[in-house]
Structure formats: structure tokens, C-alpha cells
PDB file of C-alpha atoms and ligand atoms in Angstrom:
ATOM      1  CA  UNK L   1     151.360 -16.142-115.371  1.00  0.00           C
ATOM      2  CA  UNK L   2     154.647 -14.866-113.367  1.00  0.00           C
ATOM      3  CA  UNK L   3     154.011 -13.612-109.877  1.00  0.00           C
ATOM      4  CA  UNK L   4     155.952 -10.397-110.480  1.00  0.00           C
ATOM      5  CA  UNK L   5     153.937  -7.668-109.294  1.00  0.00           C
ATOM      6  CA  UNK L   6     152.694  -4.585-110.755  1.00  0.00           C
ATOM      7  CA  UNK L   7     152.214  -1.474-108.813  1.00  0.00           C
ATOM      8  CA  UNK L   8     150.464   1.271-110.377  1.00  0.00           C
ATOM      9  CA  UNK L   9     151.391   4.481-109.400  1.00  0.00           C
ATOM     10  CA  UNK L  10     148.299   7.513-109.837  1.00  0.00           C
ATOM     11  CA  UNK L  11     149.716  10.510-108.536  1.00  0.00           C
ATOM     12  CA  UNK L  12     149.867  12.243-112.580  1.00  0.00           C
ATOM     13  CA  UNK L  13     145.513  11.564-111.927  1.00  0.00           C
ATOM     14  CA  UNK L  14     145.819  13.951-108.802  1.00  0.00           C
ATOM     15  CA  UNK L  15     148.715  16.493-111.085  1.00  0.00           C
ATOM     16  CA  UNK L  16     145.482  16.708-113.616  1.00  0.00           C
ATOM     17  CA  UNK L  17     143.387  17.632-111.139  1.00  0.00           C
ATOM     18  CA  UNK L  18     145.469  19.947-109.317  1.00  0.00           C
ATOM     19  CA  UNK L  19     145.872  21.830-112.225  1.00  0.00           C
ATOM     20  CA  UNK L  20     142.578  23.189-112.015  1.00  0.00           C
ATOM     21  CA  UNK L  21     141.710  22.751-108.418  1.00  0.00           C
ATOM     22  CA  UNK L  22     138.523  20.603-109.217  1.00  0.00           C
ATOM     23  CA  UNK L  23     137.227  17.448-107.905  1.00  0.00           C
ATOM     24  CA  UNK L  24     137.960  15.571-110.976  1.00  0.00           C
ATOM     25  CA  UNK L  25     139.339  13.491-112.391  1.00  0.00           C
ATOM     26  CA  UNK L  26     138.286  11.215-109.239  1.00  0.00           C
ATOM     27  CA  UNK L  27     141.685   9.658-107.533  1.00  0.00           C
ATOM     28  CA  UNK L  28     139.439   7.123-106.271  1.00  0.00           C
ATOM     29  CA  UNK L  29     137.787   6.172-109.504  1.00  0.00           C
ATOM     30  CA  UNK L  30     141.925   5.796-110.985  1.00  0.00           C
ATOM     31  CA  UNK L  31     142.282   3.278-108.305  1.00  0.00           C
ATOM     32  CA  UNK L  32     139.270   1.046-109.206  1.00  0.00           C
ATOM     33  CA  UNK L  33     139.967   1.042-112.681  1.00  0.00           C
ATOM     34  CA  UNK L  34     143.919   0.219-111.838  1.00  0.00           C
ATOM     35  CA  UNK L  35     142.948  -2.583-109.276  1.00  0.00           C
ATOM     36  CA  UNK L  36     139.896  -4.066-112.642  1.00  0.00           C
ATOM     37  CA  UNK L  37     142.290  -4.018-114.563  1.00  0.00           C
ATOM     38  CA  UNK L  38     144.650  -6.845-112.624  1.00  0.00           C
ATOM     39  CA  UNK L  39     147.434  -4.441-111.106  1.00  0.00           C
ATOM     40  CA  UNK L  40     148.696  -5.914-107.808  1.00  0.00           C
ATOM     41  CA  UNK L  41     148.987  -2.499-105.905  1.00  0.00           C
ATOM     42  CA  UNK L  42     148.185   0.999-106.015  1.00  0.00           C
ATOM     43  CA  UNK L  43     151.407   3.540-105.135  1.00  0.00           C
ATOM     44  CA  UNK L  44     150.969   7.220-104.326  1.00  0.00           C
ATOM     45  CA  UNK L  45     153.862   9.601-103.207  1.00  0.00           C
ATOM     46  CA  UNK L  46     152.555  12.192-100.612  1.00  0.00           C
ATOM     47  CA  UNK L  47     154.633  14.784-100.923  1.00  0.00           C
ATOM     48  CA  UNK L  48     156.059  17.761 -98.594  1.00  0.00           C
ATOM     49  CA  UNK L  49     154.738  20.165-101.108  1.00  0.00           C
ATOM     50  CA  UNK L  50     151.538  18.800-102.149  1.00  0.00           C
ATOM     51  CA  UNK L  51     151.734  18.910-105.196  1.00  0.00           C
ATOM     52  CA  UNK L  52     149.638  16.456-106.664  1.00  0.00           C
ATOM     53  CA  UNK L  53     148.383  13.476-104.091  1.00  0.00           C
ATOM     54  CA  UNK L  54     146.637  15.264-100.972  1.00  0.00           C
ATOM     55  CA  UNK L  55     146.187  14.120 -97.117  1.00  0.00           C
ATOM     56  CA  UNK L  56     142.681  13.381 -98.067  1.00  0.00           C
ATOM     57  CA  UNK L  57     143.726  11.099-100.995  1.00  0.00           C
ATOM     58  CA  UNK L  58     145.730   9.122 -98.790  1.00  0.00           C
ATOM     59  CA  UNK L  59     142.825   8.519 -96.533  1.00  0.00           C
ATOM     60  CA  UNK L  60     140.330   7.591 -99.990  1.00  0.00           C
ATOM     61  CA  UNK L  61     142.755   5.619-101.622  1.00  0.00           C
ATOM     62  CA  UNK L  62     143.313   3.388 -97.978  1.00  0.00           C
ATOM     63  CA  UNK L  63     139.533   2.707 -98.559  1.00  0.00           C
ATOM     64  CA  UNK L  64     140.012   1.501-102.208  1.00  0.00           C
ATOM     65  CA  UNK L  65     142.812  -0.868-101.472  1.00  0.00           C
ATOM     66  CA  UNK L  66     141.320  -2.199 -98.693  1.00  0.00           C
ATOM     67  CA  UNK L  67     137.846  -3.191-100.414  1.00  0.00           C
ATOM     68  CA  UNK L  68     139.744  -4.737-102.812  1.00  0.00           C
ATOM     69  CA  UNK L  69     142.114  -6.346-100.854  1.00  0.00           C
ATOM     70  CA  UNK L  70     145.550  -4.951-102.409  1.00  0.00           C
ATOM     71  CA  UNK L  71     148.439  -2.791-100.865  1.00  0.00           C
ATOM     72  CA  UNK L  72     148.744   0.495-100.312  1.00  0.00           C
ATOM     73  CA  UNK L  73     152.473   1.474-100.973  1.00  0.00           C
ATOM     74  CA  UNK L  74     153.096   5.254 -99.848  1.00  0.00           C
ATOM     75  CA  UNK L  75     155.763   7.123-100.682  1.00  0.00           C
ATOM     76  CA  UNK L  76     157.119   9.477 -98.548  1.00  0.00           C
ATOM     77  CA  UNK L  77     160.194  11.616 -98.086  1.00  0.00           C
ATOM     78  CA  UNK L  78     161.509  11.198 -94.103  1.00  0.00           C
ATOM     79  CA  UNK L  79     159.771  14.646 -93.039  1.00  0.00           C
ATOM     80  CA  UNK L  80     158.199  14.571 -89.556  1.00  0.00           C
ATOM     81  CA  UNK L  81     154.652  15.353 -90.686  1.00  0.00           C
ATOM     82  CA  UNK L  82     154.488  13.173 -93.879  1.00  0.00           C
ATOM     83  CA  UNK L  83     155.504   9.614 -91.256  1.00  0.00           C
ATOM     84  CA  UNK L  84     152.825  11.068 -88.916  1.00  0.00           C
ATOM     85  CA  UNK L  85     150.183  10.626 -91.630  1.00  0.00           C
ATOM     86  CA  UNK L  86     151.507   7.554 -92.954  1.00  0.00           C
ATOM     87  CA  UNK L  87     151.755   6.023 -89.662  1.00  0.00           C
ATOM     88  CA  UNK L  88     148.114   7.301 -89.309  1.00  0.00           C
ATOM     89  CA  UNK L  89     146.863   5.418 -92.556  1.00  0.00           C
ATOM     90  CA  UNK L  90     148.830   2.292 -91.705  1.00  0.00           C
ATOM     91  CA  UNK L  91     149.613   1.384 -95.566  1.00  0.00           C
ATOM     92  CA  UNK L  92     151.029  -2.434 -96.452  1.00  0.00           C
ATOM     93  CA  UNK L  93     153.914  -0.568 -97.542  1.00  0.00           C
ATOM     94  CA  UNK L  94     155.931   2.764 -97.649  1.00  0.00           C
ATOM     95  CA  UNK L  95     158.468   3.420 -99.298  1.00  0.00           C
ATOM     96  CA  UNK L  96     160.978   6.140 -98.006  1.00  0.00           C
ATOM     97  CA  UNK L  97     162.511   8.348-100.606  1.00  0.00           C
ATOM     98  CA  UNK L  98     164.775  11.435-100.807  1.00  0.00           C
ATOM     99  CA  UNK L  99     162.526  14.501-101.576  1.00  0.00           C
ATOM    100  CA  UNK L 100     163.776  17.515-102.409  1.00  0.00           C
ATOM    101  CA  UNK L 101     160.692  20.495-103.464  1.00  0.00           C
ATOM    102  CA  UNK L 102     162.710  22.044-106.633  1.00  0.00           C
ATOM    103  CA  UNK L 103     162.672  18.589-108.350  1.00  0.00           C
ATOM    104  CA  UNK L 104     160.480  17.586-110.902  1.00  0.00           C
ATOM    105  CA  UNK L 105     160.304  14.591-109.656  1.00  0.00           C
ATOM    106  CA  UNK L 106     162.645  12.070-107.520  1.00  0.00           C
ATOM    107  CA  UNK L 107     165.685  12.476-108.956  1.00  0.00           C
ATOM    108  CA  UNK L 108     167.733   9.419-107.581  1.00  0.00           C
ATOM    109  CA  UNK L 109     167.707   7.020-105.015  1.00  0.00           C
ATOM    110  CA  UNK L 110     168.449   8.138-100.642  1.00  0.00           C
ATOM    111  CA  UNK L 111     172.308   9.202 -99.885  1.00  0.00           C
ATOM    112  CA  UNK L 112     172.460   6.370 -97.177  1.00  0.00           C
ATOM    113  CA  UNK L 113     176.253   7.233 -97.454  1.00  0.00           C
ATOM    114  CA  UNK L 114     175.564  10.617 -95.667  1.00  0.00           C
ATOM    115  CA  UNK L 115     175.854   9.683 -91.688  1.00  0.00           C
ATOM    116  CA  UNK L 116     173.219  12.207 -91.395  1.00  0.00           C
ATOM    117  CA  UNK L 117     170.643  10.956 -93.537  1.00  0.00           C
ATOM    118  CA  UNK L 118     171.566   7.399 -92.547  1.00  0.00           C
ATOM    119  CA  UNK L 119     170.638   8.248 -89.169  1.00  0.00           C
ATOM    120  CA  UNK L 120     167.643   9.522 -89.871  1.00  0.00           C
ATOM    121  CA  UNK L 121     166.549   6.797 -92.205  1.00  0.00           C
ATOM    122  CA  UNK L 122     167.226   4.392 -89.954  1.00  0.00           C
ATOM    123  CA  UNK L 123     165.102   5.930 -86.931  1.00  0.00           C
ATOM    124  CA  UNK L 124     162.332   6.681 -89.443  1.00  0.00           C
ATOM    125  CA  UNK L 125     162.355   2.989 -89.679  1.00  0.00           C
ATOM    126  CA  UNK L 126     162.321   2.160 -86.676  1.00  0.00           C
ATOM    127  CA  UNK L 127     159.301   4.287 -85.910  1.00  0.00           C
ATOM    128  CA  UNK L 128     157.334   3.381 -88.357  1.00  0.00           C
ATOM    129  CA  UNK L 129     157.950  -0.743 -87.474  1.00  0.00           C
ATOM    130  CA  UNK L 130     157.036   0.044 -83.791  1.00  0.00           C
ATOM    131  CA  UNK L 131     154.007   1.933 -84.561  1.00  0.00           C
ATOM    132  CA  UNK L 132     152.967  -0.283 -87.749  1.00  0.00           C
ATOM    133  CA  UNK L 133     154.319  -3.694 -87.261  1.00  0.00           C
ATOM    134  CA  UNK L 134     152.333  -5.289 -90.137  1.00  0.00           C
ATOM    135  CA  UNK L 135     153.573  -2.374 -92.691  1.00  0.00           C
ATOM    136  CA  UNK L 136     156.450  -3.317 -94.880  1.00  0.00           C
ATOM    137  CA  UNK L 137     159.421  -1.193 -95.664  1.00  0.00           C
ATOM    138  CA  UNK L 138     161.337  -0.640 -98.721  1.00  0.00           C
ATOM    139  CA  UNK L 139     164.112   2.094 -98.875  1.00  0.00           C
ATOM    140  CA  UNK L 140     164.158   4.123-102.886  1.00  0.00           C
ATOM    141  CA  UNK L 141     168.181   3.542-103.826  1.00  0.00           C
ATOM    142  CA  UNK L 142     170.323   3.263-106.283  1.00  0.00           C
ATOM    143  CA  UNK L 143     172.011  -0.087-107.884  1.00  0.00           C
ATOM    144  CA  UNK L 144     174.916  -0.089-105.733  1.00  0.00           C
ATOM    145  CA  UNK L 145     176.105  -3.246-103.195  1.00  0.00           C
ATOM    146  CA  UNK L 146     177.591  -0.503-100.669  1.00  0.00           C
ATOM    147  CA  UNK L 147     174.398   1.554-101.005  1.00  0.00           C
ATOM    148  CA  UNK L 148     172.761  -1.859-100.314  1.00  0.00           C
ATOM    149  CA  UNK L 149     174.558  -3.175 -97.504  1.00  0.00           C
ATOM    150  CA  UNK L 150     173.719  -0.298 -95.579  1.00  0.00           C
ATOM    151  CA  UNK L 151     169.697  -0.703 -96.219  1.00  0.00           C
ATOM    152  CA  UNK L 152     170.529  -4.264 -94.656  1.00  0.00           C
ATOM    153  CA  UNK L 153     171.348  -2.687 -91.393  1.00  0.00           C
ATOM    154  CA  UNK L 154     167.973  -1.428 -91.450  1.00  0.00           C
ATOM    155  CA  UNK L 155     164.716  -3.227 -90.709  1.00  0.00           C
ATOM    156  CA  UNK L 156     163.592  -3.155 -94.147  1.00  0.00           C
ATOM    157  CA  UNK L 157     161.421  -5.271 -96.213  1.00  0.00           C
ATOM    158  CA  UNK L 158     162.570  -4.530 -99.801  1.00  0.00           C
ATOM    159  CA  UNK L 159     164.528  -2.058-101.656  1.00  0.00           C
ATOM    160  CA  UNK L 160     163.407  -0.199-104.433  1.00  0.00           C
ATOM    161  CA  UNK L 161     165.719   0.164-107.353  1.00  0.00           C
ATOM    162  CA  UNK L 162     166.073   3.392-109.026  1.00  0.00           C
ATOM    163  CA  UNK L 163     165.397   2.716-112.767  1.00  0.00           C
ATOM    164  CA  UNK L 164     165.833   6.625-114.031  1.00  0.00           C
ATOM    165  CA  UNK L 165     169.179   6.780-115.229  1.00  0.00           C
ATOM    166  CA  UNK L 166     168.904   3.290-116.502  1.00  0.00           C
ATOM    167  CA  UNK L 167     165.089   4.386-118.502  1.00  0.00           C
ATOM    168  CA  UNK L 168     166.821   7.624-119.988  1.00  0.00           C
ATOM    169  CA  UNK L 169     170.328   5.712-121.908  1.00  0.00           C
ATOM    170  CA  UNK L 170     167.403   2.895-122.628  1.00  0.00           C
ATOM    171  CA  UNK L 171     165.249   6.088-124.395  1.00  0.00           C
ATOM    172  CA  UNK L 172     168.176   7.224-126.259  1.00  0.00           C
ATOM    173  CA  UNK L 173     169.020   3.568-127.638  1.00  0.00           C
ATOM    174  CA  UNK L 174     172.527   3.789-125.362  1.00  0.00           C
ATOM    175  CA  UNK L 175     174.465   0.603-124.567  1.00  0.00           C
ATOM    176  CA  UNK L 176     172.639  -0.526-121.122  1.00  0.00           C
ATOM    177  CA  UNK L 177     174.523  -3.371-120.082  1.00  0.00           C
ATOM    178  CA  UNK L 178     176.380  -1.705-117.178  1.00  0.00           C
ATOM    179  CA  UNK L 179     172.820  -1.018-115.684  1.00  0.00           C
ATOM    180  CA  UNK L 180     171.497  -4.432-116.242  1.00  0.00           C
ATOM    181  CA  UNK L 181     174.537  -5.581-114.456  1.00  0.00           C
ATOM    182  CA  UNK L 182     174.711  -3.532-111.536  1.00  0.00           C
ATOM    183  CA  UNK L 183     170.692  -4.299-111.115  1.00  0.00           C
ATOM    184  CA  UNK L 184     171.767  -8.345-111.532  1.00  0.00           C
ATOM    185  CA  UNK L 185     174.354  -7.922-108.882  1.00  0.00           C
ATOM    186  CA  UNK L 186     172.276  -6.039-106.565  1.00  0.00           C
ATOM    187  CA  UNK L 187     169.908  -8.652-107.038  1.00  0.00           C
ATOM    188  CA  UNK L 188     172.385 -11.672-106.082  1.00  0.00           C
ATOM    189  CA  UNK L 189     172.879  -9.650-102.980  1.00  0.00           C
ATOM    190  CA  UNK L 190     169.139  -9.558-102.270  1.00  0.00           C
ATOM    191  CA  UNK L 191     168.383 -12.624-102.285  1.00  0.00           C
ATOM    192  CA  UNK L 192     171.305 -13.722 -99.831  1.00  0.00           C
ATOM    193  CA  UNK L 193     169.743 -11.129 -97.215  1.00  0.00           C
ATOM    194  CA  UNK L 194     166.254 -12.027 -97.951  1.00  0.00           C
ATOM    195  CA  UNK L 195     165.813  -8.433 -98.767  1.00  0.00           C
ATOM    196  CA  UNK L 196     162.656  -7.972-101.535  1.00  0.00           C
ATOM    197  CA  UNK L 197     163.602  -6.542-104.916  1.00  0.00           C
ATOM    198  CA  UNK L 198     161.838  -4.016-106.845  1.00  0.00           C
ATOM    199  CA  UNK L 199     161.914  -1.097-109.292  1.00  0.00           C
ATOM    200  CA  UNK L 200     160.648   2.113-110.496  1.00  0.00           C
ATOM    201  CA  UNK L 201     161.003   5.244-112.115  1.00  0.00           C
ATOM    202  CA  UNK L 202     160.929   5.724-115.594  1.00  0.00           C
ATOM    203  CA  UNK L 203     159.762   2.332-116.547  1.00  0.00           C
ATOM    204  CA  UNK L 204     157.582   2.263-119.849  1.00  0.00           C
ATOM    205  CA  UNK L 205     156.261   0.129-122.051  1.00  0.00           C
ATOM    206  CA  UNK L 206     159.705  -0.702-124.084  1.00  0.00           C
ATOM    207  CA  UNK L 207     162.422  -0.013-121.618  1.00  0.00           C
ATOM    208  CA  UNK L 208     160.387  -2.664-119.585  1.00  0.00           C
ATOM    209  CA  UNK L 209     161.269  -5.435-121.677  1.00  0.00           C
ATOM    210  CA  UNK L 210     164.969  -6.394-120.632  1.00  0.00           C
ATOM    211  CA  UNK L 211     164.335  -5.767-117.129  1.00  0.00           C
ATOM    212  CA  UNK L 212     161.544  -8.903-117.468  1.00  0.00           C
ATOM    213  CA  UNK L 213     162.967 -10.683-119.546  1.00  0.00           C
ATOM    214  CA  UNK L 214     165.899 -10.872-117.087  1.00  0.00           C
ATOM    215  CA  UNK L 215     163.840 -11.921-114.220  1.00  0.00           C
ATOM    216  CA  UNK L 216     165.617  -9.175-112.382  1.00  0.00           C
ATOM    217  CA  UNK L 217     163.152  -7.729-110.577  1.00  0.00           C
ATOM    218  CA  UNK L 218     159.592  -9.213-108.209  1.00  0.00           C
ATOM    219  CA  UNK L 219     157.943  -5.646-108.493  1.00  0.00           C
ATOM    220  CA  UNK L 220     157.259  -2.428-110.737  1.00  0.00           C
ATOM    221  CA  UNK L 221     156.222   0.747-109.649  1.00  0.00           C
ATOM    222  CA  UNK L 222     155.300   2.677-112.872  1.00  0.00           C
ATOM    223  CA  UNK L 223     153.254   5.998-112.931  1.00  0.00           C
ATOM    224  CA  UNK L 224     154.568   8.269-116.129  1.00  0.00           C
ATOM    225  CA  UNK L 225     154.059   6.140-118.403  1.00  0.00           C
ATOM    226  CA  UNK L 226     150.886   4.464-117.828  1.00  0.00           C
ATOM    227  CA  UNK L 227     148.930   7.776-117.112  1.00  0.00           C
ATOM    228  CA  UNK L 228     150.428   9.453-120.087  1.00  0.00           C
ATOM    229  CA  UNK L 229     149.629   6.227-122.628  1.00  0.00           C
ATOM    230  CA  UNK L 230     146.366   6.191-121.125  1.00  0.00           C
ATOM    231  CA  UNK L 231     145.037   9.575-122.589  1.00  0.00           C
ATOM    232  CA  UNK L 232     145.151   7.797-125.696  1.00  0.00           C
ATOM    233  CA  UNK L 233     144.717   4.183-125.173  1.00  0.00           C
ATOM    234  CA  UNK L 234     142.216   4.626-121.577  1.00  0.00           C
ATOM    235  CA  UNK L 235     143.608   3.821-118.305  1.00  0.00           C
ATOM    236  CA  UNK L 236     142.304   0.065-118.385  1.00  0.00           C
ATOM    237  CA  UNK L 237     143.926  -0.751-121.396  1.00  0.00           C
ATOM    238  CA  UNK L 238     147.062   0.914-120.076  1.00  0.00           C
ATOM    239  CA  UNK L 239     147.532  -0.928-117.232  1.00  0.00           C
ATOM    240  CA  UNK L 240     146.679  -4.384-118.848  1.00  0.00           C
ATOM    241  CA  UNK L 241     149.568  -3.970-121.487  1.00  0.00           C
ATOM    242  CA  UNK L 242     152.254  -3.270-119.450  1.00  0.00           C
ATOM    243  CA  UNK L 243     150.650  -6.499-116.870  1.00  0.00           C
ATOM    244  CA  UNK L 244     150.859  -8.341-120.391  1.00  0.00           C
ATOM    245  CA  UNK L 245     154.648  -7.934-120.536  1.00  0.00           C
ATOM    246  CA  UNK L 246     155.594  -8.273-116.523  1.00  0.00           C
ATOM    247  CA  UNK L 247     153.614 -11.732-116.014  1.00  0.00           C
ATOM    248  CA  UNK L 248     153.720 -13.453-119.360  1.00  0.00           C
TER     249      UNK L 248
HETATM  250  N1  PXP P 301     158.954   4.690-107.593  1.00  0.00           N
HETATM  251  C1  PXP P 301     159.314   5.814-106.936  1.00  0.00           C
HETATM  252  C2  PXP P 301     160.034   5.675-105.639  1.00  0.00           C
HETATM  253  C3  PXP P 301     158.976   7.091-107.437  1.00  0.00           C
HETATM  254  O1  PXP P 301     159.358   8.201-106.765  1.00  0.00           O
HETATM  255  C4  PXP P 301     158.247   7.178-108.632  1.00  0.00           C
HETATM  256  C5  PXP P 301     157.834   8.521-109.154  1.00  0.00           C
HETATM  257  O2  PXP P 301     156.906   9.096-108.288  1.00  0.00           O
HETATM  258  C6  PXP P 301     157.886   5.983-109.279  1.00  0.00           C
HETATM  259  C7  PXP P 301     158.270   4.756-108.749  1.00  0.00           C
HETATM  260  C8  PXP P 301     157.121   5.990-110.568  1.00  0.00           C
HETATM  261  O3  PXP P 301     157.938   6.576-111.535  1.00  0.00           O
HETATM  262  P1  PXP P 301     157.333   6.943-112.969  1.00  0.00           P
HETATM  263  O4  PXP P 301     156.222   7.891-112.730  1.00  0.00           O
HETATM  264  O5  PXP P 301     158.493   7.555-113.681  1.00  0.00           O
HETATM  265  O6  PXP P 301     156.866   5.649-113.577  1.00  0.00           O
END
């Protein structure tokens, strides 16, 4: 078995349920079946909005992890209010992503090149690593070495690589190779700084495949796919395909 890591991410349990404003289906059971079931971490993206994962999830699925002894890693977008909670749940990870409430979902990775937003990346940081010392960072990006260097000048943990673009020319059987070598340069650069490496958005079952076999990445965060295959296949089953292809 590889020791790449697969986070699960269950915030499309908490869209179902927020559909309809009832209690089910149970955020909490997701997380138990995800952490049976062998995945190394459980990911949920509080949003400004709301949308799907609530403050009170945050606060249930802390308690999940934690019996089970496997990370938390939050998403968050750098709003005020959102690092207040996330500071208050002291997660093993967040990771800090652009947000922006007319999405569908994140679009692409932060614009660190924006003075502004650096700035305020940066001190979001730094908050969080004085108020949580034990919680790791990772900063969402894109597969760029400038975009990179600047998440060095941060006191990161890990960068997450944003997989999107590189999922959607995969889908529609386009030539991927300047993706696979942007993400193999990025990683070259990542392991020079000691910086961790990881992935997500739009991973599924298939586009999975050259990113492993590649050895390009130490951890997957994959949400879409795994809820939606699960309707037919059941969440357990799921999650233990796509750990069949990341560790073996
Ligand atoms: N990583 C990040 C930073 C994300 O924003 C998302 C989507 O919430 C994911 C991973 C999971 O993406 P998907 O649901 O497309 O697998």
C-alpha cells in the first residue's frame, strides 16, 4: 500500500440535505462511513453563504475525526467570521481558498499575484498559526512556480493543486500533457521547499489514474465524484474504489 492520502470531501451530503431543510441525510453518519471505509481524512468547505456545510457541522464533524483519530481539513475562504470559527474548532488542517458566492463551486486556485489578496492571505496565516500552532496550512492554487513561490513566503504547510481545468480537457479526452507537466514541475519545486503537495477538484474515478500513476501528488481531496457514484454504488464502496487506485 502507498501512503498517499485520501481525503474525502462530504459537503454534496450536507447540499442533499439542504435541499429540503431536514436533518437527514446525517453529515455525521457520511463521516463514519468515509473514515470505515479507509479514507485518511474528512474535508468540508464552510462557506460564506452556507450553502451546504453549516457552523454546527463543523463542530459534529470535529467530534467524528477526533474519535477516530483522522484530520479535519476545513476549507475556508479568508472572510473574518469563517477564520473565527475555524480557529474556534482548531482543525489538523485548513485550507484557504478564494470564494466568491455566484460560483458554483471554487472556480480556480487564490490570485496570490494581487498585492491585496496576498496581504491578506498572508495575515490570515499568520493568525491562524498563532492561535492554532498544531493546525497545518495549505493555500488552494493553481500549477504555477510564480504562484508557488509566493505561497513559500508564507507559513504554509502544503499547497493544494487545483485539478479543475486539468479534470475538464481529461473529461473531454483532450491532450493533458501540459497539465501533467506544470503539476510535475510544481512538484520538483515542492519538494526543494519542503512544502506538502496535494490536489483536488474535479478528481474522479478515471481522470485519477495519470495523476497516480505519476506519483505526482501525497494527497486527494475528492467530493463530486465520490458522492455522486455513491447513489448508485453506496458511499462505502465509493470511497474504497477510488482508495483502490491512490494506494495500490
Ligand atoms: N479541494 C478544494 C479546495 C475544493 O474547493 C473542492 C470543492 O469543494 C474539492 C477539493 C473537492 O472537489 P470535487 O468536489 O470536485 O471533488
Amino acid at each position: 500500500m502507498k501512503n498517499i492520502r485520501l481525503g474525502v470531501n462530504i459537503d454534496h451530503v450536507a447540499t442533499l440535505r439542504q435541499a429540503r431543510g431536514e436533518e437527514y441525510p446525517s453529515i455525521a453518519n457520511a463521516a463514519k462511513v468515509v473514515l470505515d471505509s479507509g479514507a485518511d481524512q474528512i474535508t468540508i468547505h464552510l462557506r460564506e453563504d452556507r450553502r451546504h456545510i453549516q457552523d454546527y457541522d463543523v463542530t459534529t464533524v470535529k467530534a467524528v475525526t477526533t474519535n477516530y483519530g483522522k484530520p479535519l481539513n476545513l476549507e475556508i475562504g479568508a472572510n473574518d467570521e469563517i477564520i473565527a470559527i475555524a480557529i474556534d474548532n482548531e482543525p489538523e488542517w485548513i485550507c484557504i481558498v478564494p470564494e466568491k458566492r455566484e460560483e458554483r463551486t471554487t472556480e480556480g486556485g487564490l490570485n496570490l499575484e494581487d498585492d491585496k489578496t496576498f496581504h491578506k492571505i498572508k495575515q490570515t496565516c499568520d493568525l491562524i498559526k498563532s492561535k492554532c500552532p498544531t493546525t497545518k496550512i495549505s493555500l488552494f492554487v493553481e500549477s504555477r512556480i510564480e504562484i508557488i513561490e509566493l505561497c513559500a513566503q508564507m507559513s504554509i504547510d502544503a499547497v493544494e493543486i487545483h485539478t479543475g481545468e486539468y479534470a475538464i480537457a481529461f473529461n473531454n479526452n483532450e491532450d493533458t500533457s501540459e497539465y501533467i507537466d506544470s503539476f510535475s514541475q510544481a512538484k520538483t519545486f515542492c519538494e526543494k521547499k519542503s512544502i506538502g503537495f496535494h490536489a483536488g477538484h474535479g478528481l474522479t474515478d478515471t481522470n485519477l489514474l495519470p495523476l497516480v500513476e505519476k506519483e505526482l501528488f501525497v494527497e486527494y481531496n475528492i467530493g463530486h465524484w465520490i458522492i455522486a457514484d455513491s447513489v448508485f454504488s453506496g458511499l462505502d464502496a465509493s470511497v474504497k474504489t477510488l482508495i483502490t487506485i491512490i494506494k495500490s
